[in-house]
């Protein structure tokens, strides 16, 4: 027991238990309460009670167990008082027996990422329930008013209750699609932080770090799932460059302009090890292939010395595993480095005719860069203008405007690929 008679260490202990144990405590309480709102309320009350009890009695040796017991007692008391046990029973199906705590947390993640919910609702609910992030902070992630986000989370929870979505692990036939949905939710969250879709800054490191926490949790809960390791590796390799992706004035820096000495080498080494593990056994999925590409970039001694041939091979495999027009567009950057800008330009123009990326500002941005490198300045300027019109992030718009000025003879910028690389 520690912290007797001193509030500060107790507050730190409660904060640490919130960060580490929230999902486990909530998942265990859902099994008793069988109602997400009631379970959340009971867990919050348990954390409040911990402040007083731990100050009075000292911090317990197992804070998570203390909080779980307190929250579950709160739930039982509430159900008895309200005499609602019978009416609550149908809302969530409780599995038989007492599972391991990690199984409960997995159930919670899969509940939050259920395909009946929209992608945005999945991300919001995962942050709220699986990580205990406060609703105002989630509203900040999505740049919406707190009331809007609170209503969105409430609707998602009501949908779970009304649809009687069970609190259980997916069956063997459901698991691949459900796992991919959970990993995609985490990846979507990271992408929102890595390159903010709107707002004045290129990145939101706080969001990216929350996604990293979730990826670590999933990897810990699913140690045999190679794609979970692949996702964690992808996030680590990209987040390792966070200190160098913008200039002091907030302007995005291209990959070739970033100071590689400032990259987080520990994170890159961890990502590299995870990729090697994930590639064992053949048949890598899309997250592992993306991670392999990201770690090749991160471990290259310089932009020019990057193994572009290997990156193109990996993009070919990725496009086969995940035939997305965004992947096809990213692949054109490798094509340009291997076969020249004209070869890549032909593939970009084919994507343009396809039409699915008509609102995606990176398409005209990549096209503009290839045209500029091919010496077609007038057409490049036109494409930069289209990219500026479509971009929603202020830092990226400023970058593209500088490129346009350089292309029309009003500035000076060196060679490069897509912004925000």
mmCIF file of C-alpha atoms in Angstrom:
data_model
loop_
_atom_site.group_PDB
_atom_site.id
_atom_site.type_symbol
_atom_site.label_atom_id
_atom_site.label_comp_id
_atom_site.label_asym_id
_atom_site.label_seq_id
_atom_site.Cartn_x
_atom_site.Cartn_y
_atom_site.Cartn_z
ATOM 1 C CA UNK A 1 0.000 0.000 0.000
ATOM 2 C CA UNK A 2 1.330 3.456 -0.846
ATOM 3 C CA UNK A 3 0.213 7.037 -0.784
ATOM 4 C CA UNK A 4 -1.321 7.036 2.753
ATOM 5 C CA UNK A 5 -2.334 10.541 3.838
ATOM 6 C CA UNK A 6 -1.043 12.246 0.697
ATOM 7 C CA UNK A 7 -3.499 13.223 -2.005
ATOM 8 C CA UNK A 8 -1.013 13.898 -4.832
ATOM 9 C CA UNK A 9 0.377 10.348 -5.157
ATOM 10 C CA UNK A 10 -3.177 9.053 -4.909
ATOM 11 C CA UNK A 11 -4.345 11.305 -7.725
ATOM 12 C CA UNK A 12 -1.442 10.073 -9.841
ATOM 13 C CA UNK A 13 -2.316 6.478 -8.980
ATOM 14 C CA UNK A 14 -5.954 7.018 -9.945
ATOM 15 C CA UNK A 15 -4.916 8.718 -13.202
ATOM 16 C CA UNK A 16 -2.534 5.857 -13.979
ATOM 17 C CA UNK A 17 -5.257 3.308 -13.216
ATOM 18 C CA UNK A 18 -7.605 5.214 -15.526
ATOM 19 C CA UNK A 19 -5.099 5.065 -18.358
ATOM 20 C CA UNK A 20 -4.172 1.411 -17.829
ATOM 21 C CA UNK A 21 -7.290 -0.237 -16.456
ATOM 22 C CA UNK A 22 -10.327 1.620 -17.816
ATOM 23 C CA UNK A 23 -11.160 -0.891 -20.556
ATOM 24 C CA UNK A 24 -10.719 -3.901 -18.267
ATOM 25 C CA UNK A 25 -12.865 -2.404 -15.499
ATOM 26 C CA UNK A 26 -15.598 -1.300 -17.903
ATOM 27 C CA UNK A 27 -15.671 -4.624 -19.759
ATOM 28 C CA UNK A 28 -16.024 -6.550 -16.489
ATOM 29 C CA UNK A 29 -18.800 -4.205 -15.342
ATOM 30 C CA UNK A 30 -20.747 -4.531 -18.613
ATOM 31 C CA UNK A 31 -21.030 -8.250 -17.862
ATOM 32 C CA UNK A 32 -22.890 -7.396 -14.636
ATOM 33 C CA UNK A 33 -24.826 -4.294 -15.686
ATOM 34 C CA UNK A 34 -25.701 -5.561 -19.182
ATOM 35 C CA UNK A 35 -26.187 -1.939 -20.126
ATOM 36 C CA UNK A 36 -23.450 0.322 -21.471
ATOM 37 C CA UNK A 37 -24.731 3.546 -19.889
ATOM 38 C CA UNK A 38 -25.184 1.980 -16.457
ATOM 39 C CA UNK A 39 -21.779 0.277 -16.669
ATOM 40 C CA UNK A 40 -20.046 3.548 -17.592
ATOM 41 C CA UNK A 41 -21.755 5.369 -14.734
ATOM 42 C CA UNK A 42 -20.725 2.681 -12.231
ATOM 43 C CA UNK A 43 -17.105 2.723 -13.407
ATOM 44 C CA UNK A 44 -16.919 6.500 -13.178
ATOM 45 C CA UNK A 45 -18.320 6.317 -9.629
ATOM 46 C CA UNK A 46 -15.695 3.707 -8.754
ATOM 47 C CA UNK A 47 -12.873 6.012 -9.888
ATOM 48 C CA UNK A 48 -14.352 8.883 -7.867
ATOM 49 C CA UNK A 49 -14.645 6.617 -4.811
ATOM 50 C CA UNK A 50 -11.045 5.501 -5.282
ATOM 51 C CA UNK A 51 -9.796 9.042 -4.668
ATOM 52 C CA UNK A 52 -11.283 9.059 -1.169
ATOM 53 C CA UNK A 53 -10.695 5.426 -0.269
ATOM 54 C CA UNK A 54 -7.087 5.323 -1.451
ATOM 55 C CA UNK A 55 -6.296 8.608 0.296
ATOM 56 C CA UNK A 56 -7.751 7.173 3.503
ATOM 57 C CA UNK A 57 -6.480 3.575 3.247
ATOM 58 C CA UNK A 58 -3.586 3.761 0.833
ATOM 59 C CA UNK A 59 -3.326 2.706 -2.814
ATOM 60 C CA UNK A 60 -4.138 -1.018 -3.147
ATOM 61 C CA UNK A 61 -1.533 -3.367 -4.547
ATOM 62 C CA UNK A 62 -3.897 -4.207 -7.438
ATOM 63 C CA UNK A 63 -5.722 -0.986 -8.346
ATOM 64 C CA UNK A 64 -7.478 -2.569 -11.332
ATOM 65 C CA UNK A 65 -8.953 -5.351 -9.214
ATOM 66 C CA UNK A 66 -10.095 -2.831 -6.578
ATOM 67 C CA UNK A 67 -11.800 -0.688 -9.221
ATOM 68 C CA UNK A 68 -13.406 -3.707 -10.904
ATOM 69 C CA UNK A 69 -14.854 -4.916 -7.606
ATOM 70 C CA UNK A 70 -16.124 -1.436 -6.718
ATOM 71 C CA UNK A 71 -17.689 -0.856 -10.141
ATOM 72 C CA UNK A 72 -19.380 -4.254 -10.194
ATOM 73 C CA UNK A 73 -20.784 -3.696 -6.682
ATOM 74 C CA UNK A 74 -22.074 -0.311 -7.864
ATOM 75 C CA UNK A 75 -23.806 -2.020 -10.783
ATOM 76 C CA UNK A 76 -25.418 -4.688 -8.607
ATOM 77 C CA UNK A 77 -26.596 -2.067 -6.103
ATOM 78 C CA UNK A 78 -28.056 0.068 -8.881
ATOM 79 C CA UNK A 79 -29.880 -2.866 -10.411
ATOM 80 C CA UNK A 80 -31.303 -3.906 -7.053
ATOM 81 C CA UNK A 81 -32.396 -0.378 -6.198
ATOM 82 C CA UNK A 82 -34.068 0.234 -9.487
ATOM 83 C CA UNK A 83 -35.429 -3.296 -9.695
ATOM 84 C CA UNK A 84 -34.510 -3.255 -13.362
ATOM 85 C CA UNK A 85 -32.514 -6.438 -13.519
ATOM 86 C CA UNK A 86 -35.220 -8.271 -15.407
ATOM 87 C CA UNK A 87 -35.738 -5.469 -17.925
ATOM 88 C CA UNK A 88 -32.018 -5.087 -18.523
ATOM 89 C CA UNK A 89 -31.447 -8.744 -19.295
ATOM 90 C CA UNK A 90 -32.334 -8.641 -22.997
ATOM 91 C CA UNK A 91 -30.089 -5.674 -23.812
ATOM 92 C CA UNK A 92 -26.811 -7.497 -23.880
ATOM 93 C CA UNK A 93 -26.295 -11.239 -23.886
ATOM 94 C CA UNK A 94 -23.903 -12.229 -21.139
ATOM 95 C CA UNK A 95 -21.749 -15.254 -21.945
ATOM 96 C CA UNK A 96 -21.697 -18.099 -19.504
ATOM 97 C CA UNK A 97 -18.947 -18.281 -16.882
ATOM 98 C CA UNK A 98 -16.234 -15.839 -15.855
ATOM 99 C CA UNK A 99 -13.842 -15.211 -18.760
ATOM 100 C CA UNK A 100 -10.266 -13.987 -18.559
ATOM 101 C CA UNK A 101 -10.095 -10.176 -18.281
ATOM 102 C CA UNK A 102 -8.470 -9.856 -21.710
ATOM 103 C CA UNK A 103 -11.451 -11.678 -23.273
ATOM 104 C CA UNK A 104 -13.810 -9.099 -21.797
ATOM 105 C CA UNK A 105 -11.695 -6.282 -23.223
ATOM 106 C CA UNK A 106 -11.719 -7.932 -26.639
ATOM 107 C CA UNK A 107 -15.501 -8.227 -26.440
ATOM 108 C CA UNK A 108 -15.654 -4.520 -25.650
ATOM 109 C CA UNK A 109 -13.486 -3.604 -28.662
ATOM 110 C CA UNK A 110 -15.521 -5.774 -31.024
ATOM 111 C CA UNK A 111 -18.730 -4.311 -29.597
ATOM 112 C CA UNK A 112 -17.480 -0.772 -30.292
ATOM 113 C CA UNK A 113 -16.389 -1.748 -33.822
ATOM 114 C CA UNK A 114 -19.555 -3.618 -34.746
ATOM 115 C CA UNK A 115 -20.340 -3.254 -38.476
ATOM 116 C CA UNK A 116 -23.872 -2.056 -37.647
ATOM 117 C CA UNK A 117 -22.279 1.246 -36.561
ATOM 118 C CA UNK A 118 -20.863 3.865 -38.907
ATOM 119 C CA UNK A 119 -17.073 4.150 -39.161
ATOM 120 C CA UNK A 120 -17.131 7.473 -37.304
ATOM 121 C CA UNK A 121 -19.341 6.043 -34.550
ATOM 122 C CA UNK A 122 -16.976 3.085 -34.208
ATOM 123 C CA UNK A 123 -13.999 5.386 -33.687
ATOM 124 C CA UNK A 124 -15.867 7.598 -31.208
ATOM 125 C CA UNK A 125 -17.246 4.681 -29.224
ATOM 126 C CA UNK A 126 -13.872 2.908 -29.137
ATOM 127 C CA UNK A 127 -12.235 6.042 -27.751
ATOM 128 C CA UNK A 128 -14.996 6.523 -25.176
ATOM 129 C CA UNK A 129 -15.459 2.945 -23.990
ATOM 130 C CA UNK A 130 -12.213 1.117 -24.727
ATOM 131 C CA UNK A 131 -9.863 3.970 -23.747
ATOM 132 C CA UNK A 132 -12.010 6.087 -21.403
ATOM 133 C CA UNK A 133 -11.435 9.299 -23.392
ATOM 134 C CA UNK A 134 -13.755 12.091 -22.234
ATOM 135 C CA UNK A 135 -16.470 13.170 -24.654
ATOM 136 C CA UNK A 136 -15.116 16.771 -24.992
ATOM 137 C CA UNK A 137 -11.749 15.335 -26.035
ATOM 138 C CA UNK A 138 -13.409 13.085 -28.618
ATOM 139 C CA UNK A 139 -15.324 16.098 -29.926
ATOM 140 C CA UNK A 140 -11.939 17.787 -30.329
ATOM 141 C CA UNK A 141 -10.706 14.848 -32.402
ATOM 142 C CA UNK A 142 -13.586 15.248 -34.837
ATOM 143 C CA UNK A 143 -13.677 19.067 -34.616
ATOM 144 C CA UNK A 144 -17.368 19.065 -33.697
ATOM 145 C CA UNK A 145 -19.228 20.635 -30.733
ATOM 146 C CA UNK A 146 -19.301 18.589 -27.524
ATOM 147 C CA UNK A 147 -23.107 18.346 -27.675
ATOM 148 C CA UNK A 148 -22.903 16.913 -31.183
ATOM 149 C CA UNK A 149 -20.408 14.266 -30.148
ATOM 150 C CA UNK A 150 -22.354 13.422 -26.976
ATOM 151 C CA UNK A 151 -25.488 12.885 -29.075
ATOM 152 C CA UNK A 152 -23.536 10.784 -31.563
ATOM 153 C CA UNK A 153 -22.167 8.518 -28.837
ATOM 154 C CA UNK A 154 -25.606 8.219 -27.237
ATOM 155 C CA UNK A 155 -27.136 7.212 -30.572
ATOM 156 C CA UNK A 156 -24.440 4.572 -31.068
ATOM 157 C CA UNK A 157 -25.099 3.089 -27.637
ATOM 158 C CA UNK A 158 -28.846 3.111 -28.244
ATOM 159 C CA UNK A 159 -28.327 1.329 -31.526
ATOM 160 C CA UNK A 160 -26.335 -1.375 -29.758
ATOM 161 C CA UNK A 161 -29.115 -1.800 -27.191
ATOM 162 C CA UNK A 162 -32.029 -1.660 -29.637
ATOM 163 C CA UNK A 163 -30.372 -4.051 -32.086
ATOM 164 C CA UNK A 164 -29.491 -6.360 -29.167
ATOM 165 C CA UNK A 165 -25.910 -6.570 -30.364
ATOM 166 C CA UNK A 166 -24.412 -9.231 -28.100
ATOM 167 C CA UNK A 167 -21.414 -8.671 -25.837
ATOM 168 C CA UNK A 168 -19.449 -11.594 -27.199
ATOM 169 C CA UNK A 169 -16.447 -12.492 -29.300
ATOM 170 C CA UNK A 170 -17.081 -13.015 -33.025
ATOM 171 C CA UNK A 171 -17.310 -16.633 -34.113
ATOM 172 C CA UNK A 172 -14.546 -18.222 -36.228
ATOM 173 C CA UNK A 173 -16.423 -17.437 -39.432
ATOM 174 C CA UNK A 174 -16.937 -13.796 -38.422
ATOM 175 C CA UNK A 175 -13.529 -13.064 -36.915
ATOM 176 C CA UNK A 176 -11.501 -12.132 -40.049
ATOM 177 C CA UNK A 177 -13.981 -9.435 -41.147
ATOM 178 C CA UNK A 178 -14.617 -8.202 -37.605
ATOM 179 C CA UNK A 179 -10.887 -8.048 -36.811
ATOM 180 C CA UNK A 180 -10.251 -6.139 -40.017
ATOM 181 C CA UNK A 181 -13.001 -3.716 -38.978
ATOM 182 C CA UNK A 182 -11.391 -3.155 -35.573
ATOM 183 C CA UNK A 183 -7.933 -2.639 -37.100
ATOM 184 C CA UNK A 184 -9.394 -0.318 -39.739
ATOM 185 C CA UNK A 185 -11.021 1.760 -36.987
ATOM 186 C CA UNK A 186 -7.662 2.213 -35.258
ATOM 187 C CA UNK A 187 -5.942 2.982 -38.579
ATOM 188 C CA UNK A 188 -8.595 5.563 -39.442
ATOM 189 C CA UNK A 189 -8.041 7.246 -36.101
ATOM 190 C CA UNK A 190 -4.264 7.323 -36.627
ATOM 191 C CA UNK A 191 -4.643 8.713 -40.143
ATOM 192 C CA UNK A 192 -6.782 11.541 -38.749
ATOM 193 C CA UNK A 193 -3.925 12.469 -36.414
ATOM 194 C CA UNK A 194 -1.059 11.817 -38.845
ATOM 195 C CA UNK A 195 -2.492 14.178 -41.467
ATOM 196 C CA UNK A 196 -5.429 16.160 -40.155
ATOM 197 C CA UNK A 197 -8.148 16.386 -42.839
ATOM 198 C CA UNK A 198 -8.999 19.960 -41.771
ATOM 199 C CA UNK A 199 -7.650 22.644 -39.490
ATOM 200 C CA UNK A 200 -4.570 24.846 -39.296
ATOM 201 C CA UNK A 201 -1.911 22.192 -38.571
ATOM 202 C CA UNK A 202 -0.733 19.192 -40.565
ATOM 203 C CA UNK A 203 -0.717 16.792 -37.623
ATOM 204 C CA UNK A 204 -2.576 16.032 -34.400
ATOM 205 C CA UNK A 205 -0.035 14.036 -32.387
ATOM 206 C CA UNK A 206 -2.455 13.507 -29.495
ATOM 207 C CA UNK A 207 -4.851 11.645 -31.791
ATOM 208 C CA UNK A 208 -2.058 9.596 -33.360
ATOM 209 C CA UNK A 209 -0.829 8.581 -29.895
ATOM 210 C CA UNK A 210 -4.311 7.451 -28.836
ATOM 211 C CA UNK A 211 -4.406 5.247 -31.943
ATOM 212 C CA UNK A 212 -0.985 3.838 -31.028
ATOM 213 C CA UNK A 213 -2.308 2.982 -27.540
ATOM 214 C CA UNK A 214 -5.228 1.131 -29.113
ATOM 215 C CA UNK A 215 -2.961 -0.723 -31.549
ATOM 216 C CA UNK A 216 -0.733 -1.817 -28.664
ATOM 217 C CA UNK A 217 -3.776 -3.004 -26.732
ATOM 218 C CA UNK A 218 -5.024 -5.054 -29.699
ATOM 219 C CA UNK A 219 -1.575 -6.553 -30.263
ATOM 220 C CA UNK A 220 -1.398 -7.503 -26.592
ATOM 221 C CA UNK A 221 -4.883 -9.025 -26.642
ATOM 222 C CA UNK A 222 -4.341 -10.837 -29.960
ATOM 223 C CA UNK A 223 -0.667 -11.887 -29.906
ATOM 224 C CA UNK A 224 -1.155 -14.478 -32.673
ATOM 225 C CA UNK A 225 -2.782 -12.083 -35.163
ATOM 226 C CA UNK A 226 -0.104 -11.005 -37.634
ATOM 227 C CA UNK A 227 -2.212 -8.160 -39.027
ATOM 228 C CA UNK A 228 -2.498 -6.625 -35.557
ATOM 229 C CA UNK A 229 1.316 -6.608 -35.389
ATOM 230 C CA UNK A 230 1.417 -5.230 -38.925
ATOM 231 C CA UNK A 231 -0.868 -2.351 -37.953
ATOM 232 C CA UNK A 232 1.209 -1.501 -34.883
ATOM 233 C CA UNK A 233 4.366 -1.570 -37.022
ATOM 234 C CA UNK A 234 2.767 0.720 -39.604
ATOM 235 C CA UNK A 235 1.749 3.250 -36.982
ATOM 236 C CA UNK A 236 5.144 3.159 -35.254
ATOM 237 C CA UNK A 237 7.108 3.619 -38.493
ATOM 238 C CA UNK A 238 5.013 6.598 -39.563
ATOM 239 C CA UNK A 239 4.796 8.215 -36.120
ATOM 240 C CA UNK A 240 8.599 7.907 -35.774
ATOM 241 C CA UNK A 241 8.941 10.781 -38.299
ATOM 242 C CA UNK A 242 6.559 13.144 -36.484
ATOM 243 C CA UNK A 243 9.302 15.605 -35.392
ATOM 244 C CA UNK A 244 10.417 16.216 -38.961
ATOM 245 C CA UNK A 245 7.250 16.309 -41.029
ATOM 246 C CA UNK A 246 6.779 20.054 -40.758
ATOM 247 C CA UNK A 247 9.073 23.081 -40.838
ATOM 248 C CA UNK A 248 9.118 25.501 -37.857
ATOM 249 C CA UNK A 249 6.497 27.616 -39.653
ATOM 250 C CA UNK A 250 4.152 24.604 -39.955
ATOM 251 C CA UNK A 251 4.848 24.029 -43.642
ATOM 252 C CA UNK A 252 4.812 20.309 -44.603
ATOM 253 C CA UNK A 253 8.229 18.866 -45.437
ATOM 254 C CA UNK A 254 8.540 16.201 -48.088
ATOM 255 C CA UNK A 255 10.111 12.888 -47.162
ATOM 256 C CA UNK A 256 13.357 13.737 -48.979
ATOM 257 C CA UNK A 257 13.622 17.037 -47.077
ATOM 258 C CA UNK A 258 13.179 15.579 -43.586
ATOM 259 C CA UNK A 259 16.151 15.296 -41.190
ATOM 260 C CA UNK A 260 16.488 11.546 -40.729
ATOM 261 C CA UNK A 261 18.776 12.052 -37.722
ATOM 262 C CA UNK A 262 15.705 13.262 -35.800
ATOM 263 C CA UNK A 263 13.574 10.210 -36.516
ATOM 264 C CA UNK A 264 12.692 8.020 -33.517
ATOM 265 C CA UNK A 265 15.090 5.117 -34.043
ATOM 266 C CA UNK A 266 13.703 3.024 -31.165
ATOM 267 C CA UNK A 267 10.226 3.150 -32.698
ATOM 268 C CA UNK A 268 11.615 2.292 -36.151
ATOM 269 C CA UNK A 269 13.541 -0.687 -34.733
ATOM 270 C CA UNK A 270 10.393 -1.900 -32.973
ATOM 271 C CA UNK A 271 8.400 -1.505 -36.199
ATOM 272 C CA UNK A 272 11.044 -3.376 -38.183
ATOM 273 C CA UNK A 273 10.950 -6.296 -35.735
ATOM 274 C CA UNK A 274 7.152 -6.421 -35.829
ATOM 275 C CA UNK A 275 7.143 -6.444 -39.644
ATOM 276 C CA UNK A 276 9.600 -9.346 -39.753
ATOM 277 C CA UNK A 277 7.391 -11.298 -37.339
ATOM 278 C CA UNK A 278 4.222 -10.428 -39.260
ATOM 279 C CA UNK A 279 5.718 -11.480 -42.602
ATOM 280 C CA UNK A 280 6.539 -14.970 -41.297
ATOM 281 C CA UNK A 281 4.055 -17.573 -42.464
ATOM 282 C CA UNK A 282 3.279 -16.001 -45.862
ATOM 283 C CA UNK A 283 0.144 -14.306 -47.121
ATOM 284 C CA UNK A 284 0.644 -10.874 -45.519
ATOM 285 C CA UNK A 285 -2.407 -8.633 -45.287
ATOM 286 C CA UNK A 286 -2.753 -4.980 -46.179
ATOM 287 C CA UNK A 287 -1.533 -3.562 -42.875
ATOM 288 C CA UNK A 288 1.597 -5.727 -42.878
ATOM 289 C CA UNK A 289 2.374 -4.773 -46.487
ATOM 290 C CA UNK A 290 1.906 -1.078 -45.734
ATOM 291 C CA UNK A 291 4.133 -1.496 -42.682
ATOM 292 C CA UNK A 292 6.820 -3.160 -44.814
ATOM 293 C CA UNK A 293 6.750 -0.166 -47.182
ATOM 294 C CA UNK A 294 6.856 2.306 -44.291
ATOM 295 C CA UNK A 295 9.798 0.564 -42.605
ATOM 296 C CA UNK A 296 11.741 0.450 -45.891
ATOM 297 C CA UNK A 297 11.363 4.223 -46.069
ATOM 298 C CA UNK A 298 12.241 4.611 -42.382
ATOM 299 C CA UNK A 299 15.378 2.444 -42.534
ATOM 300 C CA UNK A 300 16.753 3.835 -45.823
ATOM 301 C CA UNK A 301 19.934 5.901 -45.341
ATOM 302 C CA UNK A 302 18.570 8.627 -47.657
ATOM 303 C CA UNK A 303 15.717 9.297 -50.048
ATOM 304 C CA UNK A 304 17.885 8.583 -53.077
ATOM 305 C CA UNK A 305 19.233 5.380 -51.521
ATOM 306 C CA UNK A 306 15.739 4.011 -50.806
ATOM 307 C CA UNK A 307 15.095 0.564 -52.296
ATOM 308 C CA UNK A 308 12.410 1.804 -54.714
ATOM 309 C CA UNK A 309 12.389 -1.468 -56.670
ATOM 310 C CA UNK A 310 11.438 -3.373 -53.516
ATOM 311 C CA UNK A 311 8.871 -0.740 -52.598
ATOM 312 C CA UNK A 312 7.253 -1.114 -56.024
ATOM 313 C CA UNK A 313 7.113 -4.912 -55.552
ATOM 314 C CA UNK A 314 5.412 -4.382 -52.191
ATOM 315 C CA UNK A 315 2.932 -1.935 -53.724
ATOM 316 C CA UNK A 316 2.080 -4.516 -56.398
ATOM 317 C CA UNK A 317 1.364 -7.046 -53.629
ATOM 318 C CA UNK A 318 -0.621 -4.467 -51.676
ATOM 319 C CA UNK A 319 -2.718 -3.557 -54.698
ATOM 320 C CA UNK A 320 -3.517 -7.234 -55.190
ATOM 321 C CA UNK A 321 -4.481 -7.683 -51.516
ATOM 322 C CA UNK A 322 -6.322 -4.358 -51.304
ATOM 323 C CA UNK A 323 -7.383 -3.057 -54.757
ATOM 324 C CA UNK A 324 -7.946 0.540 -53.663
ATOM 325 C CA UNK A 325 -7.541 3.572 -55.957
ATOM 326 C CA UNK A 326 -5.675 5.331 -53.125
ATOM 327 C CA UNK A 327 -3.127 2.500 -53.058
ATOM 328 C CA UNK A 328 -2.859 2.728 -56.854
ATOM 329 C CA UNK A 329 -2.166 6.466 -56.555
ATOM 330 C CA UNK A 330 0.494 5.969 -53.857
ATOM 331 C CA UNK A 331 2.078 3.285 -56.047
ATOM 332 C CA UNK A 332 2.622 5.852 -58.834
ATOM 333 C CA UNK A 333 5.202 7.621 -56.636
ATOM 334 C CA UNK A 334 7.279 4.423 -56.643
ATOM 335 C CA UNK A 335 6.670 3.994 -60.385
ATOM 336 C CA UNK A 336 8.049 7.501 -60.957
ATOM 337 C CA UNK A 337 11.203 6.695 -58.976
ATOM 338 C CA UNK A 338 11.764 3.398 -60.834
ATOM 339 C CA UNK A 339 10.564 4.194 -64.380
ATOM 340 C CA UNK A 340 10.393 7.993 -64.503
ATOM 341 C CA UNK A 341 7.602 10.604 -64.207
ATOM 342 C CA UNK A 342 6.099 9.963 -67.660
ATOM 343 C CA UNK A 343 5.378 6.300 -66.860
ATOM 344 C CA UNK A 344 3.779 7.306 -63.554
ATOM 345 C CA UNK A 345 1.796 10.096 -65.202
ATOM 346 C CA UNK A 346 0.094 7.623 -67.533
ATOM 347 C CA UNK A 347 -1.136 5.660 -64.507
ATOM 348 C CA UNK A 348 -2.323 8.804 -62.718
ATOM 349 C CA UNK A 349 -4.326 9.838 -65.781
ATOM 350 C CA UNK A 350 -5.928 6.400 -65.853
ATOM 351 C CA UNK A 351 -6.983 6.907 -62.227
ATOM 352 C CA UNK A 352 -8.335 10.314 -63.205
ATOM 353 C CA UNK A 353 -10.552 8.715 -65.855
ATOM 354 C CA UNK A 354 -11.694 6.133 -63.277
ATOM 355 C CA UNK A 355 -13.348 8.980 -61.331
ATOM 356 C CA UNK A 356 -13.359 7.463 -57.834
ATOM 357 C CA UNK A 357 -10.736 9.935 -56.586
ATOM 358 C CA UNK A 358 -12.420 13.001 -58.080
ATOM 359 C CA UNK A 359 -12.629 14.702 -54.656
ATOM 360 C CA UNK A 360 -9.237 13.475 -53.386
ATOM 361 C CA UNK A 361 -6.758 16.372 -53.454
ATOM 362 C CA UNK A 362 -3.722 14.116 -53.532
ATOM 363 C CA UNK A 363 -4.571 12.994 -57.070
ATOM 364 C CA UNK A 364 -4.094 16.439 -58.700
ATOM 365 C CA UNK A 365 -1.195 17.084 -56.269
ATOM 366 C CA UNK A 366 0.676 13.984 -57.465
ATOM 367 C CA UNK A 367 -0.230 14.741 -61.073
ATOM 368 C CA UNK A 368 1.057 18.307 -60.712
ATOM 369 C CA UNK A 369 4.360 17.099 -59.300
ATOM 370 C CA UNK A 370 4.830 14.583 -62.124
ATOM 371 C CA UNK A 371 3.956 17.191 -64.765
ATOM 372 C CA UNK A 372 6.410 19.649 -63.237
ATOM 373 C CA UNK A 373 9.165 17.058 -63.228
ATOM 374 C CA UNK A 374 8.335 16.233 -66.869
ATOM 375 C CA UNK A 375 8.800 19.929 -67.795
ATOM 376 C CA UNK A 376 5.092 20.632 -68.442
ATOM 377 C CA UNK A 377 4.815 23.722 -66.247
ATOM 378 C CA UNK A 378 1.520 25.137 -67.545
ATOM 379 C CA UNK A 379 -0.346 21.858 -67.007
ATOM 380 C CA UNK A 380 1.354 21.423 -63.619
ATOM 381 C CA UNK A 381 0.119 24.844 -62.494
ATOM 382 C CA UNK A 382 -3.433 23.918 -63.482
ATOM 383 C CA UNK A 383 -3.227 20.669 -61.473
ATOM 384 C CA UNK A 384 -1.810 22.498 -58.420
ATOM 385 C CA UNK A 385 -4.792 24.848 -58.594
ATOM 386 C CA UNK A 386 -7.175 21.878 -58.581
ATOM 387 C CA UNK A 387 -5.375 20.371 -55.574
ATOM 388 C CA UNK A 388 -5.583 23.660 -53.644
ATOM 389 C CA UNK A 389 -9.324 23.852 -54.292
ATOM 390 C CA UNK A 390 -9.848 20.329 -52.899
ATOM 391 C CA UNK A 391 -7.476 20.443 -49.887
ATOM 392 C CA UNK A 392 -9.079 21.069 -46.490
ATOM 393 C CA UNK A 393 -5.949 21.396 -44.347
ATOM 394 C CA UNK A 394 -4.474 24.907 -44.140
ATOM 395 C CA UNK A 395 -0.846 23.717 -43.962
ATOM 396 C CA UNK A 396 -1.278 21.566 -47.057
ATOM 397 C CA UNK A 397 -2.993 24.387 -48.924
ATOM 398 C CA UNK A 398 -0.047 26.672 -48.104
ATOM 399 C CA UNK A 399 2.380 24.014 -49.312
ATOM 400 C CA UNK A 400 0.522 23.568 -52.601
ATOM 401 C CA UNK A 401 0.278 27.340 -53.093
ATOM 402 C CA UNK A 402 4.062 27.586 -52.692
ATOM 403 C CA UNK A 403 4.479 24.822 -55.276
ATOM 404 C CA UNK A 404 2.184 26.670 -57.647
ATOM 405 C CA UNK A 405 4.162 29.878 -57.174
ATOM 406 C CA UNK A 406 7.409 28.039 -57.880
ATOM 407 C CA UNK A 407 5.946 26.421 -60.980
ATOM 408 C CA UNK A 408 4.753 29.748 -62.360
ATOM 409 C CA UNK A 409 8.115 31.383 -61.653
ATOM 410 C CA UNK A 410 7.323 33.118 -58.377
ATOM 411 C CA UNK A 411 9.242 30.868 -55.967
ATOM 412 C CA UNK A 412 11.906 28.175 -55.608
ATOM 413 C CA UNK A 413 11.266 24.627 -54.432
ATOM 414 C CA UNK A 414 13.225 21.447 -55.126
ATOM 415 C CA UNK A 415 12.049 18.087 -56.491
ATOM 416 C CA UNK A 416 9.575 15.953 -54.552
ATOM 417 C CA UNK A 417 6.541 13.732 -54.553
ATOM 418 C CA UNK A 418 3.186 14.114 -52.865
ATOM 419 C CA UNK A 419 2.854 16.532 -49.938
ATOM 420 C CA UNK A 420 2.751 15.144 -46.424
ATOM 421 C CA UNK A 421 4.803 12.062 -47.363
#
